[in-house]
C-alpha positions as a Markdown table, in Angstrom:
| # | Residue | x | y | z |
|---|---|---|---|---|
| 1 | Met | 0.0 | 0.0 | 0.0 |
| 2 | Asp | 2.8 | 2.4 | 0.8 |
| 3 | Thr | 4.4 | 1.8 | -2.5 |
| 4 | Ile | 1.2 | 2.7 | -4.3 |
| 5 | Glu | 0.7 | 5.8 | -2.3 |
| 6 | Lys | 4.3 | 6.9 | -2.8 |
| 7 | Ser | 4.2 | 6.2 | -6.6 |
| 8 | Gly | 0.8 | 8.0 | -6.8 |
| 9 | Lys | 2.3 | 11.0 | -5.0 |
| 10 | Thr | 5.3 | 10.9 | -7.3 |
| 11 | Ala | 3.1 | 10.7 | -10.4 |
| 12 | Thr | 1.0 | 13.7 | -9.1 |
| 13 | Ser | 4.1 | 15.6 | -8.2 |
| 14 | Asp | 5.6 | 15.0 | -11.7 |
| 15 | Leu | 2.3 | 16.1 | -13.3 |
| 16 | Asp | 2.2 | 19.2 | -11.0 |
| 17 | Ser | 5.8 | 20.0 | -12.0 |
| 18 | Lys | 5.0 | 19.6 | -15.7 |
| 19 | Asn | 1.9 | 21.8 | -15.5 |
| 20 | Arg | 3.8 | 24.5 | -13.6 |
| 21 | Glu | 6.5 | 24.4 | -16.3 |
| 22 | Leu | 3.9 | 24.7 | -19.0 |
| 23 | Ala | 2.4 | 27.7 | -17.2 |
| 24 | Ile | 5.8 | 29.4 | -17.0 |
| 25 | Leu | 6.5 | 28.6 | -20.7 |
| 26 | Ala | 3.2 | 30.2 | -21.6 |
| 27 | Ala | 4.1 | 33.3 | -19.6 |
| 28 | Leu | 7.5 | 33.5 | -21.3 |
| 29 | Ala | 5.9 | 33.1 | -24.7 |
| 30 | Met | 3.5 | 35.9 | -23.8 |
| 31 | His | 6.5 | 38.1 | -22.7 |
| 32 | Asp | 8.3 | 37.4 | -26.0 |
| 33 | Gln | 5.3 | 38.8 | -27.9 |
| 34 | Arg | 5.1 | 41.9 | -25.6 |
| 35 | Ala | 2.0 | 41.0 | -23.6 |
| 36 | Glu | 1.4 | 43.3 | -20.7 |
| 37 | Asp | 0.8 | 42.6 | -17.0 |
| 38 | Ile | 1.5 | 38.9 | -17.2 |
| 39 | Leu | 0.9 | 36.8 | -14.1 |
| 40 | Ile | 0.4 | 33.1 | -13.2 |
| 41 | Leu | -2.1 | 32.1 | -10.6 |
| 42 | Asp | -1.7 | 28.7 | -8.8 |
| 43 | Leu | -5.3 | 27.5 | -8.4 |
| 44 | Arg | -4.5 | 23.9 | -7.3 |
| 45 | Glu | -6.0 | 24.4 | -3.8 |
| 46 | Leu | -9.0 | 26.4 | -5.0 |
| 47 | Ile | -10.6 | 24.6 | -8.0 |
| 48 | Asp | -10.5 | 21.2 | -9.5 |
| 49 | Tyr | -10.8 | 22.0 | -13.3 |
| 50 | Ala | -7.4 | 23.7 | -13.7 |
| 51 | Asn | -4.1 | 24.1 | -11.8 |
| 52 | Tyr | -2.9 | 27.4 | -13.3 |
| 53 | Phe | -4.2 | 30.5 | -14.9 |
| 54 | Val | -1.8 | 32.4 | -17.0 |
| 55 | Ile | -3.1 | 35.9 | -17.6 |
| 56 | Gly | -1.9 | 38.7 | -19.8 |
| 57 | Ser | -3.3 | 41.6 | -21.9 |
| 58 | Ala | -2.5 | 43.4 | -25.1 |
| 59 | Ser | -3.4 | 46.7 | -26.7 |
| 60 | Ser | -4.9 | 45.3 | -29.9 |
| 61 | Leu | -6.6 | 42.3 | -31.3 |
| 62 | Thr | -3.7 | 41.8 | -33.8 |
| 63 | Arg | -1.3 | 41.6 | -30.9 |
| 64 | Met | -3.6 | 39.3 | -28.9 |
| 65 | Arg | -3.7 | 36.9 | -31.9 |
| 66 | Gly | 0.1 | 36.9 | -32.2 |
| 67 | Ile | 0.5 | 36.2 | -28.4 |
| 68 | Ile | -1.9 | 33.2 | -28.5 |
| 69 | Arg | -0.1 | 31.8 | -31.6 |
| 70 | Arg | 3.2 | 32.1 | -29.8 |
| 71 | Val | 1.9 | 30.4 | -26.7 |
| 72 | Glu | 0.4 | 27.5 | -28.7 |
| 73 | Lys | 3.7 | 26.9 | -30.6 |
| 74 | Ser | 5.7 | 27.1 | -27.4 |
| 75 | Leu | 3.6 | 24.7 | -25.4 |
| 76 | Ala | 3.2 | 22.3 | -28.3 |
| 77 | Lys | 7.0 | 21.9 | -28.4 |
| 78 | His | 6.8 | 20.8 | -24.8 |
| 79 | Gly | 3.9 | 18.4 | -25.0 |
| 80 | Gly | 1.1 | 20.9 | -24.2 |
| 81 | Lys | -2.1 | 20.1 | -26.1 |
| 82 | Arg | -4.7 | 22.7 | -26.7 |
| 83 | Leu | -8.2 | 21.3 | -26.0 |
| 84 | Asn | -10.2 | 24.1 | -27.5 |
| 85 | Gln | -10.3 | 26.3 | -30.5 |
| 86 | Pro | -10.0 | 29.8 | -29.1 |
| 87 | Asp | -12.2 | 32.6 | -30.5 |
| 88 | Arg | -9.5 | 34.9 | -32.0 |
| 89 | Glu | -12.0 | 37.7 | -32.6 |
| 90 | Ala | -12.9 | 38.3 | -29.0 |
| 91 | Ala | -11.8 | 40.8 | -26.3 |
| 92 | Trp | -10.9 | 37.7 | -24.2 |
| 93 | Ile | -9.1 | 34.8 | -25.8 |
| 94 | Leu | -9.0 | 31.7 | -23.7 |
| 95 | Ala | -6.8 | 28.8 | -24.7 |
| 96 | Asp | -7.4 | 25.6 | -22.7 |
| 97 | Phe | -4.3 | 23.3 | -22.2 |
| 98 | Gly | -6.0 | 21.1 | -19.6 |
| 99 | Asp | -4.6 | 22.0 | -16.3 |
| 100 | Val | -3.2 | 25.3 | -17.7 |
| 101 | Leu | -5.7 | 27.9 | -18.9 |
| 102 | Val | -4.2 | 30.9 | -20.8 |
| 103 | His | -6.2 | 34.1 | -20.8 |
| 104 | Ile | -5.3 | 37.0 | -23.1 |
| 105 | Phe | -7.4 | 40.1 | -22.7 |
| 106 | Asp | -7.6 | 43.5 | -24.4 |
| 107 | Ser | -7.1 | 46.3 | -21.8 |
| 108 | Gln | -10.8 | 47.0 | -21.3 |
| 109 | Ala | -11.8 | 43.4 | -20.8 |
| 110 | Arg | -9.0 | 42.8 | -18.4 |
| 111 | Glu | -10.1 | 45.7 | -16.2 |
| 112 | Phe | -13.8 | 44.5 | -16.4 |
| 113 | Tyr | -13.2 | 40.9 | -15.6 |
| 114 | Trp | -10.1 | 41.4 | -13.4 |
| 115 | Leu | -9.5 | 37.7 | -12.8 |
| 116 | Glu | -6.5 | 38.3 | -10.5 |
| 117 | Asp | -9.0 | 40.1 | -8.1 |
| 118 | Leu | -11.6 | 37.4 | -8.5 |
| 119 | Trp | -9.0 | 34.7 | -7.7 |
| 120 | Gly | -7.3 | 36.9 | -5.1 |
| 121 | Asp | -6.7 | 33.9 | -2.8 |
| 122 | Ala | -4.6 | 32.1 | -5.4 |
| 123 | Pro | -0.8 | 32.4 | -4.9 |
| 124 | Arg | 1.1 | 33.9 | -7.7 |
| 125 | Val | 3.9 | 31.9 | -9.3 |
| 126 | Glu | 7.3 | 33.6 | -9.8 |
| 127 | Trp | 8.3 | 33.3 | -13.4 |
| 128 | Glu | 10.1 | 36.5 | -14.3 |
| 129 | Asn | 13.5 | 35.1 | -13.1 |
| 130 | Arg | 13.3 | 32.8 | -16.1 |
| 131 | Ile | 13.4 | 35.6 | -18.6 |
| 132 | Pro | 16.8 | 35.4 | -20.4 |
| 133 | Arg | 19.0 | 38.4 | -19.7 |
| 134 | Lys | 20.1 | 40.5 | -22.7 |
| 135 | Glu | 23.8 | 40.7 | -23.2 |
| 136 | Ser | 25.1 | 44.3 | -23.3 |
């Protein structure tokens, strides 16, 4: 019984680690495409349908589309599978990668829905330290 519990915890831990890494990769891809106000919320203790929200905003629909394309390519390279076909004409683009949900807002929609306030109890994941430094 202990072996099963331990292996189950290890499997869960490995999955948690992979999901966290996918969330960070999504944030980095968003950063590369100049998304604004990027944050990752850890929702594992609050909800059961997702582990992480990655949230960002952009000043135009064109930029939002570019951001979501970059996120999709980046996560696909690392085994992330998109489970929906996001509406690329909306003020809020949601890409579902299972336990990682990526939200791209235009500025007005971000202020209206303000997910980070709605999910204020969720811890934020530090990801900025993963941004490569530019050589001078």
